[in-house]
Amino acid sequence: MKTIPLVKRSIALPLIGLTAVWSIMMFANWFSMVSQENYDSVFKPTIYIYLLGFAVGTFSALIAQGWAVKSLVLDENDALARAALRFTVLALVIGLAATTIFALTSFLSAFNSSSQNSDVFQRFIWTYLPILLATAVVVYVILRAFVFRGASASAEGEVKPKMSERQKALALGYAVPILSTAFAIILGLFIYDATRTNLDTWVWVLIIAIVGLGVIFGTRFAARARQARVEAPRPKTALAAGAATVNFVLSIVFGAVVSIMSFTMGASAIEKLRVYPNWVEGVNEQPMPTVSAPTIQWWVQDMAPAIVLLLLAAAGIYLSITERHRKQNAAVEA
């Protein structure tokens, strides 16, 4: 394959990875049918086969992006190298999105599973570990592709500089929201497995609070990286702006989703106060529903989570926006 130009290899590799992903997915579907694996099965080996497929596709795009960057470094005016770089970045984004959806789907299926398996080791192997591995793939690929891309493309023989404070802030700006979300997911599953109670609304509140903190701190680190002074600001500033944009979009999505959840939970809590009487046979006019008085249990289990979610949405959006622009205003005033 060395006889093929590097830029053409960078275009071909994601397509080869796509073919490999398709083959792995087809094998996973066949294996699932042969092993008679269903929704409530304790042993789910196909989850690792699917994860392997997503990892193969994502890492093939990552390697191809490195080749495209090297081709562009060798000749900045090469139009094919620029097209290859755009193509590999698109393949990376698709691979990262698919892996993220896989992790979230694994979480939701495990959270809502009716399986009552109490073996902690089996739950870790078939539920927690795939989510952790998928998170590790996403974080590693993001940092490798978008944070340390310039260092990996340095010329041979050059001493690679140590990681600067700005690079650390940039890495944290990308990684903190993802890691906090993964931690919240694992913690929510652990609490659900340990309690198996009806207080699942509070579990969601805890998960959302951790995710919101991750977005806020990610925004802070991204803003710190964007305001840093470097000798060659163009590529680095673009990366920092990308991290800031990612966290800004996450904060808006976070606020919108949590607000909708708050309204939904609040309406559901109010509806639970309605008491429907039993149906009476042989009566023309049935008794009308009544409204029961709120109780402490109702406030704690039903209404309080909705209120907390609303406060989290408001605080999360406010802190994300202020953190995003706080240092810019300070720099202008100085």
XYZ file of C-alpha atoms in Angstrom:
334
model
C 0.000 0.000 0.000
C 3.078 2.268 0.317
C 3.139 2.667 -3.481
C -0.205 4.491 -3.261
C 0.188 8.230 -2.528
C -0.501 9.202 1.078
C -3.364 11.517 0.183
C -5.163 8.772 -1.738
C -4.641 6.370 1.140
C -6.302 8.889 3.453
C -9.385 8.862 1.220
C -9.478 5.092 0.800
C -9.029 4.124 4.453
C -12.381 5.458 5.773
C -14.139 3.640 2.930
C -12.331 0.431 3.828
C -13.356 1.055 7.425
C -16.960 1.523 6.325
C -16.861 -1.865 4.601
C -15.405 -3.433 7.736
C -18.101 -1.830 9.899
C -20.837 -3.189 7.638
C -19.341 -6.697 7.815
C -19.068 -6.564 11.606
C -22.647 -5.311 11.986
C -24.009 -8.046 9.739
C -22.117 -10.657 11.748
C -23.479 -9.166 14.985
C -27.055 -9.424 13.705
C -26.494 -13.028 12.616
C -24.850 -13.942 15.922
C -27.717 -12.362 17.860
C -30.221 -14.576 16.034
C -28.137 -17.739 16.380
C -27.537 -17.216 20.098
C -31.229 -16.291 20.619
C -30.250 -13.154 22.467
C -33.192 -10.962 23.446
C -33.881 -7.731 25.324
C -33.846 -9.323 28.790
C -30.839 -11.575 28.260
C -28.162 -11.362 30.930
C -25.320 -12.308 28.581
C -25.092 -9.897 25.651
C -21.878 -10.592 23.719
C -23.218 -8.804 20.652
C -22.832 -5.471 22.431
C -19.055 -5.898 22.179
C -19.316 -6.871 18.523
C -21.257 -3.686 17.808
C -18.734 -1.675 19.816
C -15.913 -3.245 17.804
C -17.610 -2.143 14.600
C -17.997 1.461 15.761
C -14.398 1.517 17.005
C -13.043 0.161 13.704
C -14.886 2.812 11.712
C -13.880 5.657 14.027
C -10.206 4.709 14.305
C -9.886 4.180 10.562
C -11.145 7.737 10.092
C -8.712 8.959 12.758
C -5.721 7.345 11.038
C -6.884 8.655 7.676
C -7.171 12.167 9.081
C -3.554 11.973 10.248
C -2.476 10.976 6.747
C -4.492 13.831 5.238
C -2.904 16.338 7.626
C 0.587 15.109 6.721
C -0.249 15.417 3.033
C -1.418 18.983 3.555
C 1.718 19.834 5.552
C 3.869 18.601 2.667
C 1.957 20.705 0.129
C -0.427 23.381 1.405
C -1.626 24.129 -2.119
C -2.685 20.550 -2.834
C -6.434 20.702 -3.485
C -6.754 16.928 -3.181
C -5.149 17.023 0.273
C -7.622 19.681 1.400
C -10.522 17.638 0.080
C -9.127 14.541 1.795
C -8.895 16.424 5.092
C -12.510 17.584 4.849
C -13.628 14.066 3.981
C -11.752 12.448 6.875
C -13.091 15.032 9.336
C -16.618 14.249 8.141
C -15.934 10.529 8.594
C -14.622 11.268 12.092
C -17.735 13.223 13.048
C -19.993 10.430 11.789
C -17.971 7.806 13.676
C -18.026 9.833 16.891
C -21.766 10.459 16.583
C -22.467 6.760 15.999
C -20.322 5.731 18.977
C -22.017 8.312 21.194
C -25.472 7.117 20.146
C -24.357 3.552 20.878
C -23.332 4.534 24.427
C -26.597 6.397 25.072
C -28.657 3.532 23.659
C -26.817 1.071 25.889
C -27.567 3.306 28.867
C -31.268 3.649 28.113
C -31.734 -0.056 27.419
C -29.955 -0.951 30.657
C -31.829 1.683 32.664
C -35.227 0.490 31.455
C -34.383 -3.211 31.353
C -36.693 -5.516 33.249
C -33.872 -7.942 33.961
C -33.449 -8.487 37.677
C -29.936 -9.897 37.509
C -28.225 -9.139 40.829
C -24.725 -10.335 39.930
C -22.549 -7.216 40.189
C -19.741 -8.647 38.057
C -22.086 -9.623 35.224
C -23.772 -6.220 35.317
C -20.358 -4.578 35.064
C -19.253 -6.749 32.131
C -22.443 -6.518 30.070
C -23.714 -3.045 31.051
C -21.127 -0.689 32.531
C -17.966 -1.730 30.674
C -19.340 -1.192 27.124
C -20.399 2.340 28.080
C -16.974 3.045 29.592
C -15.176 1.694 26.523
C -17.356 3.703 24.141
C -16.683 6.836 26.201
C -12.946 6.137 26.132
C -13.048 5.801 22.337
C -14.904 9.112 21.933
C -12.628 11.056 24.297
C -9.406 9.635 22.846
C -10.424 10.259 19.241
C -11.589 13.826 19.938
C -8.376 14.732 21.745
C -6.163 12.989 19.210
C -7.909 14.450 16.179
C -8.760 17.989 17.243
C -6.459 18.905 20.149
C -3.123 17.196 19.488
C -3.397 17.094 15.711
C -0.734 19.759 15.164
C 1.804 17.991 17.364
C 1.301 14.670 15.585
C 1.967 16.321 12.220
C 5.363 17.783 13.196
C 8.301 16.978 11.019
C 10.419 13.941 11.721
C 13.410 14.629 13.955
C 11.820 17.651 15.633
C 11.434 17.615 19.387
C 7.730 17.748 20.178
C 6.952 20.519 22.665
C 5.464 19.702 26.017
C 1.783 20.157 26.566
C 1.125 23.834 27.269
C -1.404 25.216 29.709
C -3.496 26.263 26.749
C -3.495 22.761 25.313
C -4.514 21.403 28.698
C -7.428 23.844 28.854
C -8.410 22.958 25.295
C -8.303 19.235 26.059
C -10.409 19.743 29.178
C -12.855 21.893 27.207
C -13.569 18.944 24.926
C -13.240 16.103 27.441
C -14.961 17.369 30.597
C -18.545 17.419 29.198
C -18.113 13.920 27.758
C -16.518 12.459 30.887
C -19.073 14.082 33.192
C -21.900 12.667 31.078
C -20.358 9.196 31.181
C -19.890 9.459 34.947
C -23.494 10.594 35.368
C -24.724 7.672 33.279
C -22.713 5.126 35.262
C -23.777 6.680 38.572
C -27.426 6.684 37.525
C -27.266 3.021 36.556
C -25.532 2.154 39.817
C -28.183 3.927 41.900
C -30.962 2.297 39.898
C -29.400 -1.145 40.329
C -28.857 -0.599 44.044
C -32.296 0.777 44.949
C -34.841 -0.430 42.344
C -37.216 2.166 43.809
C -39.782 4.540 42.361
C -37.572 7.557 43.052
C -36.191 7.394 39.508
C -37.023 11.072 38.965
C -34.391 12.052 41.510
C -31.903 9.802 39.739
C -32.567 11.780 36.567
C -32.144 15.047 38.457
C -28.750 13.878 39.730
C -27.675 12.790 36.249
C -28.719 16.100 34.707
C -27.012 18.105 37.467
C -23.706 16.332 36.817
C -24.058 16.791 33.053
C -24.837 20.484 33.555
C -21.756 20.983 35.720
C -19.673 19.248 33.062
C -20.972 21.601 30.371
C -20.315 24.665 32.546
C -16.749 23.650 33.421
C -16.131 22.625 29.810
C -17.232 26.100 28.720
C -14.864 27.662 31.254
C -11.878 25.643 30.024
C -12.755 26.346 26.380
C -12.979 30.092 27.079
C -9.616 29.966 28.842
C -8.044 28.229 25.849
C -9.583 30.665 23.375
C -8.226 33.711 25.227
C -4.675 32.354 25.475
C -1.926 34.094 23.523
C 0.153 31.892 21.235
C 2.722 32.577 18.542
C 0.721 30.956 15.743
C -2.885 31.655 16.700
C -4.746 30.650 13.546
C -5.019 26.858 13.888
C -5.031 26.894 17.673
C -7.622 29.628 17.933
C -9.829 27.689 15.545
C -9.576 24.627 17.768
C -10.329 26.652 20.891
C -13.272 28.315 19.172
C -14.485 24.867 18.194
C -14.369 23.693 21.802
C -16.187 26.835 22.921
C -18.813 26.357 20.215
C -19.320 22.712 21.171
C -19.889 23.645 24.805
C -22.177 26.539 23.845
C -24.322 24.243 21.710
C -24.342 21.671 24.513
C -25.503 24.312 26.987
C -28.396 25.334 24.717
C -29.404 21.715 24.102
C -29.055 21.013 27.819
C -31.303 23.938 28.728
C -33.931 23.039 26.132
C -34.089 19.338 27.005
C -34.103 19.912 30.761
C -36.785 22.602 30.450
C -39.001 20.221 28.484
C -38.402 17.509 31.083
C -39.306 19.976 33.850
C -42.605 20.937 32.198
C -43.410 17.284 31.492
C -42.635 16.139 35.030
C -44.557 19.067 36.514
C -47.646 18.341 34.426
C -47.380 14.657 35.301
C -47.128 15.526 38.998
C -50.253 17.683 38.850
C -52.100 14.940 36.986
C -51.282 12.479 39.770
C -53.431 14.546 42.141
C -56.495 13.586 40.105
C -58.352 10.644 41.647
C -60.590 8.629 39.339
C -63.493 6.870 41.108
C -64.311 3.255 40.465
C -66.766 2.462 37.704
C -70.255 1.788 39.051
C -72.417 -0.677 37.130
C -76.024 0.222 36.328
C -75.674 3.941 36.991
C -76.416 6.532 34.322
C -74.207 9.253 35.760
C -70.803 8.120 36.935
C -69.089 9.992 39.781
C -66.718 12.710 38.630
C -62.968 12.575 39.328
C -61.767 14.439 42.390
C -58.525 16.200 43.223
C -56.590 15.044 46.254
C -54.623 17.418 48.459
C -50.852 17.545 47.936
C -48.866 15.482 50.410
C -45.241 15.579 51.484
C -44.622 12.361 49.589
C -46.108 13.936 46.449
C -43.897 16.996 46.813
C -40.736 14.933 47.322
C -41.320 12.258 44.699
C -43.192 14.141 41.962
C -43.138 17.951 42.123
C -39.726 18.714 43.644
C -37.753 16.993 40.843
C -39.572 19.136 38.263
C -38.744 22.320 40.181
C -35.099 21.321 40.576
C -34.838 20.551 36.856
C -36.225 23.988 35.990
C -33.677 25.657 38.273
C -30.893 23.548 36.761
C -31.908 24.602 33.252
C -31.975 28.302 34.147
C -28.713 28.187 36.104
C -26.961 26.058 33.486
C -27.785 28.385 30.584
C -26.915 31.507 32.598
C -23.561 30.189 33.832
C -22.608 28.821 30.414
C -23.243 32.157 28.690
C -21.528 34.239 31.375
C -18.502 31.931 31.500
C -18.275 32.027 27.719
C -17.988 35.836 27.629
C -16.608 36.750 31.062
C -12.933 36.712 30.086
C -13.620 38.437 26.774
C -15.195 41.380 28.607
C -12.334 41.467 31.087
C -9.816 41.587 28.239
C -11.679 44.455 26.538
C -11.854 46.467 29.760
C -8.130 45.959 30.359
